[in-house]
Structures are given as structure tokens and as C-alpha cells.
PDB file of C-alpha atoms in Angstrom:
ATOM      1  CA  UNK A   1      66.449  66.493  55.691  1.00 62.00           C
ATOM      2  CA  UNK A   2      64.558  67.046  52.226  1.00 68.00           C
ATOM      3  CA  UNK A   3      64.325  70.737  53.229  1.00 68.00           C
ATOM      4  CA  UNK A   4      67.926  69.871  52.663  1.00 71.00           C
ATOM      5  CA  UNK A   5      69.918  70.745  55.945  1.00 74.00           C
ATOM      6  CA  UNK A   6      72.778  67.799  57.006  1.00 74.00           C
ATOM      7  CA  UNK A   7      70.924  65.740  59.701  1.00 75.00           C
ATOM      8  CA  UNK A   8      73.717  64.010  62.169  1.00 74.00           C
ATOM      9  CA  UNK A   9      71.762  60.690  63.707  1.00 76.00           C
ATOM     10  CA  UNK A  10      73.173  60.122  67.555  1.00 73.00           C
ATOM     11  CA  UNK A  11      72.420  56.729  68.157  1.00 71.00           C
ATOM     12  CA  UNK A  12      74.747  55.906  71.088  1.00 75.00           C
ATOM     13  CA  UNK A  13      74.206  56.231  74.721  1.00 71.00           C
ATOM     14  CA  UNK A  14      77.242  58.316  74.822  1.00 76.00           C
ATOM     15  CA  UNK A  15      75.872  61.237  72.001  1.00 73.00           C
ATOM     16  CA  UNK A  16      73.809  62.250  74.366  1.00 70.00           C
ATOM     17  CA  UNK A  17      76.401  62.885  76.741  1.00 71.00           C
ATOM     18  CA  UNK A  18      78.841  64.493  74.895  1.00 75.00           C
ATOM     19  CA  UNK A  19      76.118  66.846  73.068  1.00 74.00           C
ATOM     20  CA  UNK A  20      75.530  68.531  75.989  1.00 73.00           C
ATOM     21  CA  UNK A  21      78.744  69.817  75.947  1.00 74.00           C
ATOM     22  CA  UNK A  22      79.237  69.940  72.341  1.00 76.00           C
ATOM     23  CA  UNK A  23      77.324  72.917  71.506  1.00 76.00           C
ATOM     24  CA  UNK A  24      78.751  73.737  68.054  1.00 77.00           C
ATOM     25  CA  UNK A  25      81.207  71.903  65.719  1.00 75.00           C
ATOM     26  CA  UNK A  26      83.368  74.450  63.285  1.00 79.00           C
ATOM     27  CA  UNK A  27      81.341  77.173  63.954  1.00 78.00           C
ATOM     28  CA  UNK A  28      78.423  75.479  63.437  1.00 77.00           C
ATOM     29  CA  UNK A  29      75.622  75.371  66.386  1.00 78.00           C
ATOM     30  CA  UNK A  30      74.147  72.047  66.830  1.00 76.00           C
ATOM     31  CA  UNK A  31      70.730  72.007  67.361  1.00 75.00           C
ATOM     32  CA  UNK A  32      68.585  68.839  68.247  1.00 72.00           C
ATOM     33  CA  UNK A  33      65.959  68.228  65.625  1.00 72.00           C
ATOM     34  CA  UNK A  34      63.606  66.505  68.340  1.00 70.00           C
ATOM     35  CA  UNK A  35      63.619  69.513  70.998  1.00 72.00           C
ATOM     36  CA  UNK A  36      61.068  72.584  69.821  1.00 73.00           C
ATOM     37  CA  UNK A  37      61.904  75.852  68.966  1.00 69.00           C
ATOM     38  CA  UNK A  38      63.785  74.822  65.759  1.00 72.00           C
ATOM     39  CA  UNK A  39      63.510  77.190  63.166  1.00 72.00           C
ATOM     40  CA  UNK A  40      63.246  76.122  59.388  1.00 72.00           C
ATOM     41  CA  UNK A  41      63.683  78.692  57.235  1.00 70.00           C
ATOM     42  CA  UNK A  42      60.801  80.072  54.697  1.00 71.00           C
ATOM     43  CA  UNK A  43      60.270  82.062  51.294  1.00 71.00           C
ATOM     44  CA  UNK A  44      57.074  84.360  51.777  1.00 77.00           C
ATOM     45  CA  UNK A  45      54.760  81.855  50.071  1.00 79.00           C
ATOM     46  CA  UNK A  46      55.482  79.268  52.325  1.00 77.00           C
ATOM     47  CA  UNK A  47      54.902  81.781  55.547  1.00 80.00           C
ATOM     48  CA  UNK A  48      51.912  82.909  53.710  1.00 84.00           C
ATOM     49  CA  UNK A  49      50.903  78.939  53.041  1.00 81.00           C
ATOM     50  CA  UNK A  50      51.902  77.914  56.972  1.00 80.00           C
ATOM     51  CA  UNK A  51      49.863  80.345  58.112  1.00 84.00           C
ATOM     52  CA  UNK A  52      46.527  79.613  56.439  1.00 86.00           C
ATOM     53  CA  UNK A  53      46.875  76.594  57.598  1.00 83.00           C
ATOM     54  CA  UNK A  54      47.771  77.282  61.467  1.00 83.00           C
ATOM     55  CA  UNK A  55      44.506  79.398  60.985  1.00 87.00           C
ATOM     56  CA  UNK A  56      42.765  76.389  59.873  1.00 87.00           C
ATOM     57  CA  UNK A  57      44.079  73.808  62.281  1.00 89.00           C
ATOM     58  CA  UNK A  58      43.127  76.122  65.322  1.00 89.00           C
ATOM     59  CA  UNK A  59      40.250  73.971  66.228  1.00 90.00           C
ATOM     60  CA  UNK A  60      41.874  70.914  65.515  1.00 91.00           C
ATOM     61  CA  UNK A  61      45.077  71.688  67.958  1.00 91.00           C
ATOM     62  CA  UNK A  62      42.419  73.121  70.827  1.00 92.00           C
ATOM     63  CA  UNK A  63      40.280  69.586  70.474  1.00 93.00           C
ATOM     64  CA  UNK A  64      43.927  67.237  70.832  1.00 92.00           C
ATOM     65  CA  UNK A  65      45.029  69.946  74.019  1.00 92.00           C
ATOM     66  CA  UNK A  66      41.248  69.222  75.328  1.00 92.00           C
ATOM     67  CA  UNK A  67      41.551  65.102  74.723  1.00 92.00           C
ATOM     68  CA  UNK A  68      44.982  64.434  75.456  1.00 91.00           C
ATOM     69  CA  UNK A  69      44.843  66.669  78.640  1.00 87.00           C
ATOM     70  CA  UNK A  70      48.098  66.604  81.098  1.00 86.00           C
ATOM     71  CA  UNK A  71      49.784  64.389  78.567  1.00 87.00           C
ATOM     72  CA  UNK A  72      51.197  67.038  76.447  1.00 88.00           C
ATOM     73  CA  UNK A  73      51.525  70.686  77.324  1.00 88.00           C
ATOM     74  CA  UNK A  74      50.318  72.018  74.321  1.00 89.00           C
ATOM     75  CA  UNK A  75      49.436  71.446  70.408  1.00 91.00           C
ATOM     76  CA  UNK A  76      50.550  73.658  67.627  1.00 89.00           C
ATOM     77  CA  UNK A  77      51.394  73.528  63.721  1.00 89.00           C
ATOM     78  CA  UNK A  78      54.679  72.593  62.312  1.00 85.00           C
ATOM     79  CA  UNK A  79      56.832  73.229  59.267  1.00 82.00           C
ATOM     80  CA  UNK A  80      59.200  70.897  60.537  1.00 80.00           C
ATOM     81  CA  UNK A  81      57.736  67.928  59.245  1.00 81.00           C
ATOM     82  CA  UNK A  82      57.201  66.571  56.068  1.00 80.00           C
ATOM     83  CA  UNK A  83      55.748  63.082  55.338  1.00 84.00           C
ATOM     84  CA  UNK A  84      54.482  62.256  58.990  1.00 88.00           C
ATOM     85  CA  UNK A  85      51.367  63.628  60.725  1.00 91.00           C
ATOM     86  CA  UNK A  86      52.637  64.697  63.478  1.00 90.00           C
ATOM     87  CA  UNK A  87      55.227  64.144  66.355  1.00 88.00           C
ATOM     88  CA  UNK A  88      56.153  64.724  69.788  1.00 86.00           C
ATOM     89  CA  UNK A  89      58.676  67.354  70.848  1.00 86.00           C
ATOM     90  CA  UNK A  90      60.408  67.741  74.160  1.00 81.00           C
ATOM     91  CA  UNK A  91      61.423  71.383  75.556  1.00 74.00           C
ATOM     92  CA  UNK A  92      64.565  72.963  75.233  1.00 71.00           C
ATOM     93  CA  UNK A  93      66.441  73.157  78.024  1.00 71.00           C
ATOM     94  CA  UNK A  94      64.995  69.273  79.474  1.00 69.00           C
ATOM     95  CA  UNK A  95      65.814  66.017  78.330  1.00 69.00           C
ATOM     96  CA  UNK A  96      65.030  64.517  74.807  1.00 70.00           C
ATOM     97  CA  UNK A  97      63.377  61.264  74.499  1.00 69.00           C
ATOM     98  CA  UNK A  98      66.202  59.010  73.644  1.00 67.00           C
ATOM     99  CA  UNK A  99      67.915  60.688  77.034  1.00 70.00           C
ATOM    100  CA  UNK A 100      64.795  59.976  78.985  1.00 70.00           C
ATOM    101  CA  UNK A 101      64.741  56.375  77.890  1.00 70.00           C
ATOM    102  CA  UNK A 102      68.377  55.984  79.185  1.00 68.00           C
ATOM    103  CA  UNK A 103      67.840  57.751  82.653  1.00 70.00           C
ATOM    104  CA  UNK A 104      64.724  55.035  82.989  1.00 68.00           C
ATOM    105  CA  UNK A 105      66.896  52.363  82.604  1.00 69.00           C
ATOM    106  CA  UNK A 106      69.025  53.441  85.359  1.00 69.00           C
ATOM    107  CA  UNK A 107      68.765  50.843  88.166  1.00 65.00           C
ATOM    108  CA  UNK A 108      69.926  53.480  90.719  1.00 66.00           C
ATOM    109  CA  UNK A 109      68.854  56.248  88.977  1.00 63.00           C
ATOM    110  CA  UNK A 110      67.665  59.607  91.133  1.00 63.00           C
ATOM    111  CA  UNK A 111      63.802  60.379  90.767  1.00 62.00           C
ATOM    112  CA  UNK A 112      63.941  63.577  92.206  1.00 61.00           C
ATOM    113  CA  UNK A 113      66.688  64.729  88.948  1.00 58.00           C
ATOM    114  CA  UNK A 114      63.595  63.043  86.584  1.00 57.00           C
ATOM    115  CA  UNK A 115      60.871  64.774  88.368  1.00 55.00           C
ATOM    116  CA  UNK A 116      62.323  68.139  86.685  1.00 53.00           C
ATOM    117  CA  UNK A 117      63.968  67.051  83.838  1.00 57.00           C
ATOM    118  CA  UNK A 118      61.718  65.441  82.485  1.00 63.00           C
ATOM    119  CA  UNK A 119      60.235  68.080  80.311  1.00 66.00           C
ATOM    120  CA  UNK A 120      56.726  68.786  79.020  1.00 77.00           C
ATOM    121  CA  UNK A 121      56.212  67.372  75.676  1.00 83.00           C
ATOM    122  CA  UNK A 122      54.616  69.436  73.011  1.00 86.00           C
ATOM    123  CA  UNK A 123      52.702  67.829  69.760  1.00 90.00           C
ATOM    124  CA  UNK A 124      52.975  69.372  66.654  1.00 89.00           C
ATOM    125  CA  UNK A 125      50.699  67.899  64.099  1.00 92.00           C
ATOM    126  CA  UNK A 126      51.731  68.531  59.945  1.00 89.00           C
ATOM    127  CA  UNK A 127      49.060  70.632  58.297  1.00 88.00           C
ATOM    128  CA  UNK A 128      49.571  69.393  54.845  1.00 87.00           C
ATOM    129  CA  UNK A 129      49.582  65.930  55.984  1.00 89.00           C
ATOM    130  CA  UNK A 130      46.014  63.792  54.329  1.00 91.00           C
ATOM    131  CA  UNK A 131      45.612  62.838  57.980  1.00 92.00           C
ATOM    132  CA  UNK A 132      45.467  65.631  59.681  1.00 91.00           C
ATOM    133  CA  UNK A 133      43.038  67.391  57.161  1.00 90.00           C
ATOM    134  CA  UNK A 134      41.073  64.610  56.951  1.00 92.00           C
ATOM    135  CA  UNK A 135      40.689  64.297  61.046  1.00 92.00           C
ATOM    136  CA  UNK A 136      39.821  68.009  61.239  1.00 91.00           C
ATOM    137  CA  UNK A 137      37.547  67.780  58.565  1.00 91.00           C
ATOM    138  CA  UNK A 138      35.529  64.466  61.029  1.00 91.00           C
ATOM    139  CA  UNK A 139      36.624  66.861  63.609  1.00 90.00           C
ATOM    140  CA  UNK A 140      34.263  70.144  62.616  1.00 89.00           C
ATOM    141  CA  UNK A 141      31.821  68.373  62.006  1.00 89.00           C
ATOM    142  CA  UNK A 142      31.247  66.698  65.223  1.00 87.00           C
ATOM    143  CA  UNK A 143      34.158  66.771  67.824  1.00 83.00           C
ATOM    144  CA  UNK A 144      32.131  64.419  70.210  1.00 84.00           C
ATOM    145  CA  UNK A 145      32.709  61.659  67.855  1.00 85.00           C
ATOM    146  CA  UNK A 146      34.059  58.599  69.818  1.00 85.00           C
ATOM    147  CA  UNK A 147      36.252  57.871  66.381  1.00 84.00           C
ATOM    148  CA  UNK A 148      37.882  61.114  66.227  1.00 89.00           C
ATOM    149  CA  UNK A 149      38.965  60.665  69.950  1.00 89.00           C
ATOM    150  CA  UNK A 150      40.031  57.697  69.464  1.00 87.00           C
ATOM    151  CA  UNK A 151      42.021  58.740  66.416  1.00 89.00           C
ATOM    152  CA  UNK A 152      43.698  61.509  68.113  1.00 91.00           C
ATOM    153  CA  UNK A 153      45.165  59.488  71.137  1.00 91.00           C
ATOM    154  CA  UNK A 154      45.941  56.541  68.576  1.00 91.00           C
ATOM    155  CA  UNK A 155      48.077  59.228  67.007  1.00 92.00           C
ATOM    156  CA  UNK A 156      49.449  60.460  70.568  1.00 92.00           C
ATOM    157  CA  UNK A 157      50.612  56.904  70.965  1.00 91.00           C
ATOM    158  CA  UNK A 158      52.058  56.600  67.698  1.00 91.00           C
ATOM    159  CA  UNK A 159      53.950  59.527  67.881  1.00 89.00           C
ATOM    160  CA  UNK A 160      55.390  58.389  71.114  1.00 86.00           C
ATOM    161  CA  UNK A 161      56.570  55.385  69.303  1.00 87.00           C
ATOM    162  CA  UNK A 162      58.285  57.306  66.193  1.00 84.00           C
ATOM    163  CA  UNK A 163      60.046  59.892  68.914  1.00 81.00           C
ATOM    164  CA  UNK A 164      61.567  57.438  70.791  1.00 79.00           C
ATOM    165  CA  UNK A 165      59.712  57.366  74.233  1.00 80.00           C
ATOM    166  CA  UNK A 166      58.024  54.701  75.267  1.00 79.00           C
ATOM    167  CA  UNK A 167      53.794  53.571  75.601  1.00 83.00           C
ATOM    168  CA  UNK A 168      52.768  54.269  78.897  1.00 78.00           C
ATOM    169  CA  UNK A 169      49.656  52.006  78.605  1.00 84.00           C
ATOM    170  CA  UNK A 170      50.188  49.900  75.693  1.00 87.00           C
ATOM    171  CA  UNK A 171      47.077  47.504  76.442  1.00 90.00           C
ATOM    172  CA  UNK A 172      45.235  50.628  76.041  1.00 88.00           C
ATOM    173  CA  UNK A 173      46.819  51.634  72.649  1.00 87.00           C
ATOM    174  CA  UNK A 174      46.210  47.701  71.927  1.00 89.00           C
ATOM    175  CA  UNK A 175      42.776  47.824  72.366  1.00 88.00           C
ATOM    176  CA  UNK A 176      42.029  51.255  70.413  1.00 85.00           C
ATOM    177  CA  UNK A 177      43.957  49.113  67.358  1.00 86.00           C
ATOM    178  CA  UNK A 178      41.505  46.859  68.156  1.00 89.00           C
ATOM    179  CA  UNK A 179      38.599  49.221  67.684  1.00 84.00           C
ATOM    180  CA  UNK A 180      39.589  50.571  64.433  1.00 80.00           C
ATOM    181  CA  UNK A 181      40.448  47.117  63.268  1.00 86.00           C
ATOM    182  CA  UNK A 182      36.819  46.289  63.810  1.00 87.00           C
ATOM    183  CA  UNK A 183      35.777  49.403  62.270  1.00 81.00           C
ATOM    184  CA  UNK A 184      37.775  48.721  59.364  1.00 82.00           C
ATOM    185  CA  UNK A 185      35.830  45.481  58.874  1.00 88.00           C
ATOM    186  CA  UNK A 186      32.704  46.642  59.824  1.00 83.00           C
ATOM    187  CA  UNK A 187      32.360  44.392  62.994  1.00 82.00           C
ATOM    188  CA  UNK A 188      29.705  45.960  65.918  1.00 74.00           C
ATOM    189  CA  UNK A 189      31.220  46.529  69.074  1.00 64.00           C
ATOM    190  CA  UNK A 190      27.252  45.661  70.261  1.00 58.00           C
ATOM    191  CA  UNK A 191      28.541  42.076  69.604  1.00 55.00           C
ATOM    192  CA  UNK A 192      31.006  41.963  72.131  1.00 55.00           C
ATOM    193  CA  UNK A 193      28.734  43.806  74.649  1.00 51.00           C
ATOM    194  CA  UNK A 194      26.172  40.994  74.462  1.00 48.00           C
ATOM    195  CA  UNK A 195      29.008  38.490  74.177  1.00 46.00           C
ATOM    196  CA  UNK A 196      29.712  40.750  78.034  1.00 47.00           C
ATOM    197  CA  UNK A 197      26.008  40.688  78.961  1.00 49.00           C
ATOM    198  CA  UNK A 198      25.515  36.286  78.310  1.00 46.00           C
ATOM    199  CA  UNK A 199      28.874  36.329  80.568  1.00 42.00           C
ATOM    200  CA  UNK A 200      27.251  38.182  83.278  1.00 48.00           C
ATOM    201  CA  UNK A 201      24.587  36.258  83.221  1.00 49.00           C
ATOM    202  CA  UNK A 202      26.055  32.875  84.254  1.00 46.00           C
ATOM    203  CA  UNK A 203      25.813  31.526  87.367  1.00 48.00           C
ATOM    204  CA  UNK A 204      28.879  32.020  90.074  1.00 50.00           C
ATOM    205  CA  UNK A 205      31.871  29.172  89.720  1.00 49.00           C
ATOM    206  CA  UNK A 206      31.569  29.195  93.210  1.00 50.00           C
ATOM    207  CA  UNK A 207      30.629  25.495  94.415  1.00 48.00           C
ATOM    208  CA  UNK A 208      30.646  24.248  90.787  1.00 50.00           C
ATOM    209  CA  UNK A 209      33.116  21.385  91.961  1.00 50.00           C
ATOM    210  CA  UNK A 210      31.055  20.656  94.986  1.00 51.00           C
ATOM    211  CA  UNK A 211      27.553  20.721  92.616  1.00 49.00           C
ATOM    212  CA  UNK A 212      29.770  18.502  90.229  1.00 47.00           C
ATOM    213  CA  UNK A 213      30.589  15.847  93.204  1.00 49.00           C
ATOM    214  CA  UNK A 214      27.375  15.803  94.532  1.00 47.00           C
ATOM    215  CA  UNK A 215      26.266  14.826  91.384  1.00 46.00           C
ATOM    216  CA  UNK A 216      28.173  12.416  90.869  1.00 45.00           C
ATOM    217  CA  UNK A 217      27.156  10.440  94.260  1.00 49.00           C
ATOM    218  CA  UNK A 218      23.930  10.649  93.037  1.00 48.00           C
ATOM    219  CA  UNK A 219      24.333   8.841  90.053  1.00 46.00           C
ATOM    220  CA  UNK A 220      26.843   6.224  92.238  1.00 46.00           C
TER     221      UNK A 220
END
């Protein structure tokens, strides 16, 4: 939108129905801003600027492929976004995320259909975005750093979010908000571990009530 193209926003169950047979409207092809393979068109300065920095983000997208594993087919630079770090795309041909959410909420819906159309979904990551640069910065200069993992899935999950699919583990993305929260007020996770450790150190519950009674018929 501020690259200054007219954006049409299908919100209804129904838009996604009819767009697969709408392919064009007066002439005009419609194209579906959250599939990839959309192409933005670019003066030489900003090819010239996109690709220093797909050169520089190399590492960076090879690290999030490496972390985020089977969850995303691949991770690759995009000119497609401007504010946002980075966001999830779904292929071209399979269904987008707001379709997927419907077919999910299908009581009798067929699983063998969403076994295949369910596509792949592909992250593309902003390389102008204070974020990103930032995390590849951390990221070069030590990519075993439990924070920079941590970073990159709590952007996986946040991207899920802002594309319109749904957490697949959000107790998981819970507790990673936890960690940075601690981070951010410089809490030890050691404390917690020992907090763990004095747990495991109790005796069973097992025959507490009997201990308890027995107790008690001393004292009577």
C-alpha cells in the first residue's frame, strides 16, 4: 500500500471463494498480496539497494531455515514489506492462510484435500527493518546464542499471528514471552531452576494423609 498500489481487503468467508474464480476485474489481474511470487516493481537504486542487502542477510535466512526446520520451506529477503520484520507467505497455487483457517473449522471437513493443499509456507524477513539488522548483527557474532533462537521462533510465531494462521503451540510461544520478559528485567532463569531443584527435593505426597492421621492418634 505505501508503495502505492490499491490493496482490496477480503474479509468474508465468501472472498475466498469467489477469488478463485475471479481472476481479474476490468482487465486487471488480481493477485493475493499474502501468496509469494508477487512482484513489486523497482528503480535501479532500489534493485541495487535490495540486493546488498539479500547479500547481507544470507547468513541470517540460512540460520532461521536451520532453527525453524520443517516449519517453513524456506527463508528469503523481501521488498514487499515495509514497516514489519517479516511475514509468512503461503505458495501459489495452495491455500492462503485466511482459507486454511476456514477449511479447519470445517466439522466434516476432508483431511486428505488439506494434506495437499495445505501449502508450504515461506518466511520472508524485511532487510531494512531495525530488527532484522539488529538480530543478524547478535546473529554473526554467535549463532549458538540461546537468545537469538529464541528470537527467531518468537518472530516465527508472531508472524503466524499477523498472517492470519493460527499458533500451533501457544504455551510454547507463552513461555519464550516469558523468557524475554525476564530478560528484559534482568531476572536469572538459575532462580527458577533451584526454585525446580527444592521441588524435587521434597518428599513423595504419597501417604501424607495417612502420616497426617497417624499423627493425629498419637497426640489423641
Amino acid at each position: 500500500k505505501k508503495k502505492g498500489y490499491e490493496v482490496l481487503y477480503m474479509v468474508d468467508p465468501i472472498d475466498e471463494y469467489a477469488v478463485q474464480q475471479l481472476k481479474e476485474f476490468e482487465g486487471k489481474k488480481l493477485l493475493a498480496a499474502t501468496k509469494e511470487g508477487l512482484q513489486l516493481e523497482e528503480d535501479e537504486d532500489e534493485k541495487a539497494a535490495f540486493e546488498e542487502a539479500t547479500a547481507k542477510c544470507e547468513g541470517l535466512c540460512k540460520l532461521m531455515k536451520e532453527v525453524l526446520d520443517e516449519k517453513v520451506e524456506k527463508v528469503v529477503v523481501s521488498n514487499r514489506l515495509a514497516d514489519s520484520p517479516c511475514c509468512l507467505v503461503t505458495g501459489e497455487y495452495g491455500w492462503s492462510a485466511n482459507m486454511e483457517r476456514i477449511m479447519k473449522a470445517q466439522a466434516l471437513r476432508d483431511s486428505t484435500q488439506s494434506a495437499y493443499m495445505t501449502s508450504k509456507k515461506t518466511m520472508e524477513i524485511n532487510p531494512t527493518n531495525s530488527i532484522v539488522n539488529a538480530l543478524r548483527e547478535k546473529a554473526d557474532a554467535d549463532q549458538s546464542d540461546k537468545t537469538v533462537r529464541d528470537l527467531i521462533w518468537l518472530l516465527y510465531d508472531t508472524s503466524l499471528l499477523t498472517s492470519g494462521f493460527s499458533l500451533d503451540e501457544p504455551a510454547t510461544f507463552s513461555s519464550r514471552i516469558h523468557r524475554l520478559v525476564k530478560l528484559g528485567l534482568s531476572l536469572d532463569d538459575d532462580d527458577d531452576a533451584e526454585d525446580d531443584d527444592d521441588m524435587e527435593d521434597l518428599p513423595p505426597l504419597d501417604g501424607d494423609d495417612d502420616n497426617e492421621e497417624s499423627a493425629m492418634e498419637q497426640v489423641d
